[in-house]
Amino acid sequence: MSVLYELRHYKTTLAAATEFQANFGLDLLPVLQDCGFDLVGAWTVEIGDGSSADLLWMLRWTNLSDRDAAYERVRSDPRNTDFREKNLPFLIATSTEILRPTDFSPLG
């Protein structure tokens, strides 16, 4: 079975972008790592529609069971609750996609 990738996309207000991204890196990333998340990368959108600030990040999973277990751990972590309470007002929208690499993908 191939590795799965999760692409998460967070849209924030332009005014909150710097604070949200700093909070993500300083406050949430250590929680995710402690709970078993494997961060492949994180990006901001350099060229886009300009109406929001976007943070995209990608996770690697060996299977959906491992993903489910990691999310259970992070949901029960009080540091995650603190992050959500502090940063939820900054969010306009979020989306998540689970991706399976093609046979010809270098990430496969």
mmCIF file of C-alpha atoms in Angstrom:
data_model
loop_
_atom_site.group_PDB
_atom_site.id
_atom_site.type_symbol
_atom_site.label_atom_id
_atom_site.label_comp_id
_atom_site.label_asym_id
_atom_site.label_seq_id
_atom_site.Cartn_x
_atom_site.Cartn_y
_atom_site.Cartn_z
ATOM 1 C CA MET A 1 0.000 0.000 0.000
ATOM 2 C CA SER A 2 1.282 3.448 -0.859
ATOM 3 C CA VAL A 3 1.753 6.342 1.505
ATOM 4 C CA LEU A 4 -1.101 8.841 1.799
ATOM 5 C CA TYR A 5 -0.706 12.596 1.920
ATOM 6 C CA GLU A 6 -3.054 15.056 3.557
ATOM 7 C CA LEU A 7 -3.230 18.564 2.175
ATOM 8 C CA ARG A 8 -4.705 21.132 4.551
ATOM 9 C CA HIS A 9 -5.567 24.621 3.391
ATOM 10 C CA TYR A 10 -6.287 27.443 5.829
ATOM 11 C CA LYS A 11 -7.554 30.815 4.617
ATOM 12 C CA THR A 12 -7.110 33.673 7.072
ATOM 13 C CA THR A 13 -7.810 37.366 6.941
ATOM 14 C CA LEU A 14 -4.965 39.378 5.493
ATOM 15 C CA ALA A 15 -4.636 41.323 8.744
ATOM 16 C CA ALA A 16 -4.240 38.139 10.803
ATOM 17 C CA ALA A 17 -1.913 36.203 8.490
ATOM 18 C CA THR A 18 1.380 36.976 10.223
ATOM 19 C CA GLU A 19 0.028 36.263 13.706
ATOM 20 C CA PHE A 20 -1.780 33.082 12.641
ATOM 21 C CA GLN A 21 1.289 31.682 10.880
ATOM 22 C CA ALA A 22 3.544 32.519 13.831
ATOM 23 C CA ASN A 23 1.079 30.879 16.233
ATOM 24 C CA PHE A 24 0.882 27.831 13.984
ATOM 25 C CA GLY A 25 4.650 27.378 13.914
ATOM 26 C CA LEU A 26 5.277 28.111 17.589
ATOM 27 C CA ASP A 27 2.165 26.734 19.280
ATOM 28 C CA LEU A 28 0.513 24.098 17.101
ATOM 29 C CA LEU A 29 3.396 22.454 15.256
ATOM 30 C CA PRO A 30 4.996 21.016 18.429
ATOM 31 C CA VAL A 31 1.604 19.575 19.437
ATOM 32 C CA LEU A 32 1.158 17.954 16.030
ATOM 33 C CA GLN A 33 4.635 16.449 16.148
ATOM 34 C CA ASP A 34 4.086 15.139 19.693
ATOM 35 C CA CYS A 35 0.831 13.501 18.545
ATOM 36 C CA GLY A 36 2.428 11.656 15.606
ATOM 37 C CA PHE A 37 1.860 14.002 12.673
ATOM 38 C CA ASP A 38 4.559 13.835 9.978
ATOM 39 C CA LEU A 39 4.799 17.281 8.367
ATOM 40 C CA VAL A 40 6.066 17.108 4.776
ATOM 41 C CA GLY A 41 5.981 20.856 4.221
ATOM 42 C CA ALA A 42 4.125 24.119 4.730
ATOM 43 C CA TRP A 43 3.596 26.911 2.250
ATOM 44 C CA THR A 44 2.028 30.312 1.848
ATOM 45 C CA VAL A 45 0.473 31.375 -1.440
ATOM 46 C CA GLU A 46 2.760 33.797 -3.237
ATOM 47 C CA ILE A 47 0.426 34.435 -6.168
ATOM 48 C CA GLY A 48 -3.300 33.921 -5.721
ATOM 49 C CA ASP A 49 -6.566 35.806 -5.615
ATOM 50 C CA GLY A 50 -5.279 38.297 -3.024
ATOM 51 C CA SER A 51 -8.469 38.353 -0.958
ATOM 52 C CA SER A 52 -7.066 36.203 1.850
ATOM 53 C CA ALA A 53 -3.812 34.902 3.217
ATOM 54 C CA ASP A 54 -3.425 31.170 2.717
ATOM 55 C CA LEU A 55 -1.398 28.619 4.638
ATOM 56 C CA LEU A 56 -1.137 25.153 3.122
ATOM 57 C CA TRP A 57 0.535 22.248 4.842
ATOM 58 C CA MET A 58 1.006 18.636 3.934
ATOM 59 C CA LEU A 59 1.180 15.582 6.162
ATOM 60 C CA ARG A 60 2.347 12.052 5.382
ATOM 61 C CA TRP A 61 0.462 9.009 6.677
ATOM 62 C CA THR A 62 1.180 5.298 6.326
ATOM 63 C CA ASN A 63 -2.557 4.576 6.554
ATOM 64 C CA LEU A 64 -5.863 6.109 7.615
ATOM 65 C CA SER A 65 -5.858 4.272 10.949
ATOM 66 C CA ASP A 66 -2.652 6.037 11.980
ATOM 67 C CA ARG A 67 -4.199 9.332 10.895
ATOM 68 C CA ASP A 68 -7.332 8.718 12.937
ATOM 69 C CA ALA A 69 -5.305 7.826 16.025
ATOM 70 C CA ALA A 70 -3.117 10.940 15.705
ATOM 71 C CA TYR A 71 -6.188 13.152 15.345
ATOM 72 C CA GLU A 72 -7.718 11.597 18.470
ATOM 73 C CA ARG A 73 -4.539 12.429 20.375
ATOM 74 C CA VAL A 74 -4.374 16.009 19.115
ATOM 75 C CA ARG A 75 -8.067 16.663 19.824
ATOM 76 C CA SER A 76 -7.564 15.710 23.473
ATOM 77 C CA ASP A 77 -4.397 17.797 23.904
ATOM 78 C CA PRO A 78 -5.115 21.021 25.839
ATOM 79 C CA ARG A 79 -2.451 22.859 23.825
ATOM 80 C CA ASN A 80 -4.520 22.246 20.690
ATOM 81 C CA THR A 81 -7.633 23.551 22.442
ATOM 82 C CA ASP A 82 -5.739 26.699 23.439
ATOM 83 C CA PHE A 83 -4.489 27.178 19.874
ATOM 84 C CA ARG A 84 -7.980 26.770 18.422
ATOM 85 C CA GLU A 85 -9.568 29.204 20.849
ATOM 86 C CA LYS A 86 -6.899 31.817 20.160
ATOM 87 C CA ASN A 87 -6.842 31.424 16.367
ATOM 88 C CA LEU A 88 -10.354 30.438 15.290
ATOM 89 C CA PRO A 89 -11.391 34.085 14.795
ATOM 90 C CA PHE A 90 -8.630 34.478 12.176
ATOM 91 C CA LEU A 91 -9.944 31.683 9.938
ATOM 92 C CA ILE A 92 -12.167 32.331 6.936
ATOM 93 C CA ALA A 93 -12.203 28.749 5.634
ATOM 94 C CA THR A 94 -10.372 25.436 5.868
ATOM 95 C CA SER A 95 -10.242 22.397 3.632
ATOM 96 C CA THR A 96 -8.651 18.978 3.768
ATOM 97 C CA GLU A 97 -7.862 16.496 1.007
ATOM 98 C CA ILE A 98 -6.359 13.021 1.329
ATOM 99 C CA LEU A 99 -4.128 12.306 -1.658
ATOM 100 C CA ARG A 100 -2.764 9.022 -2.972
ATOM 101 C CA PRO A 101 0.345 9.366 -5.178
ATOM 102 C CA THR A 102 0.222 8.056 -8.725
ATOM 103 C CA ASP A 103 2.581 5.312 -9.854
ATOM 104 C CA PHE A 104 4.777 7.932 -11.520
ATOM 105 C CA SER A 105 4.887 10.393 -8.590
ATOM 106 C CA PRO A 106 8.276 11.013 -6.968
ATOM 107 C CA LEU A 107 6.409 11.017 -3.639
ATOM 108 C CA GLY A 108 4.949 7.554 -4.201
#
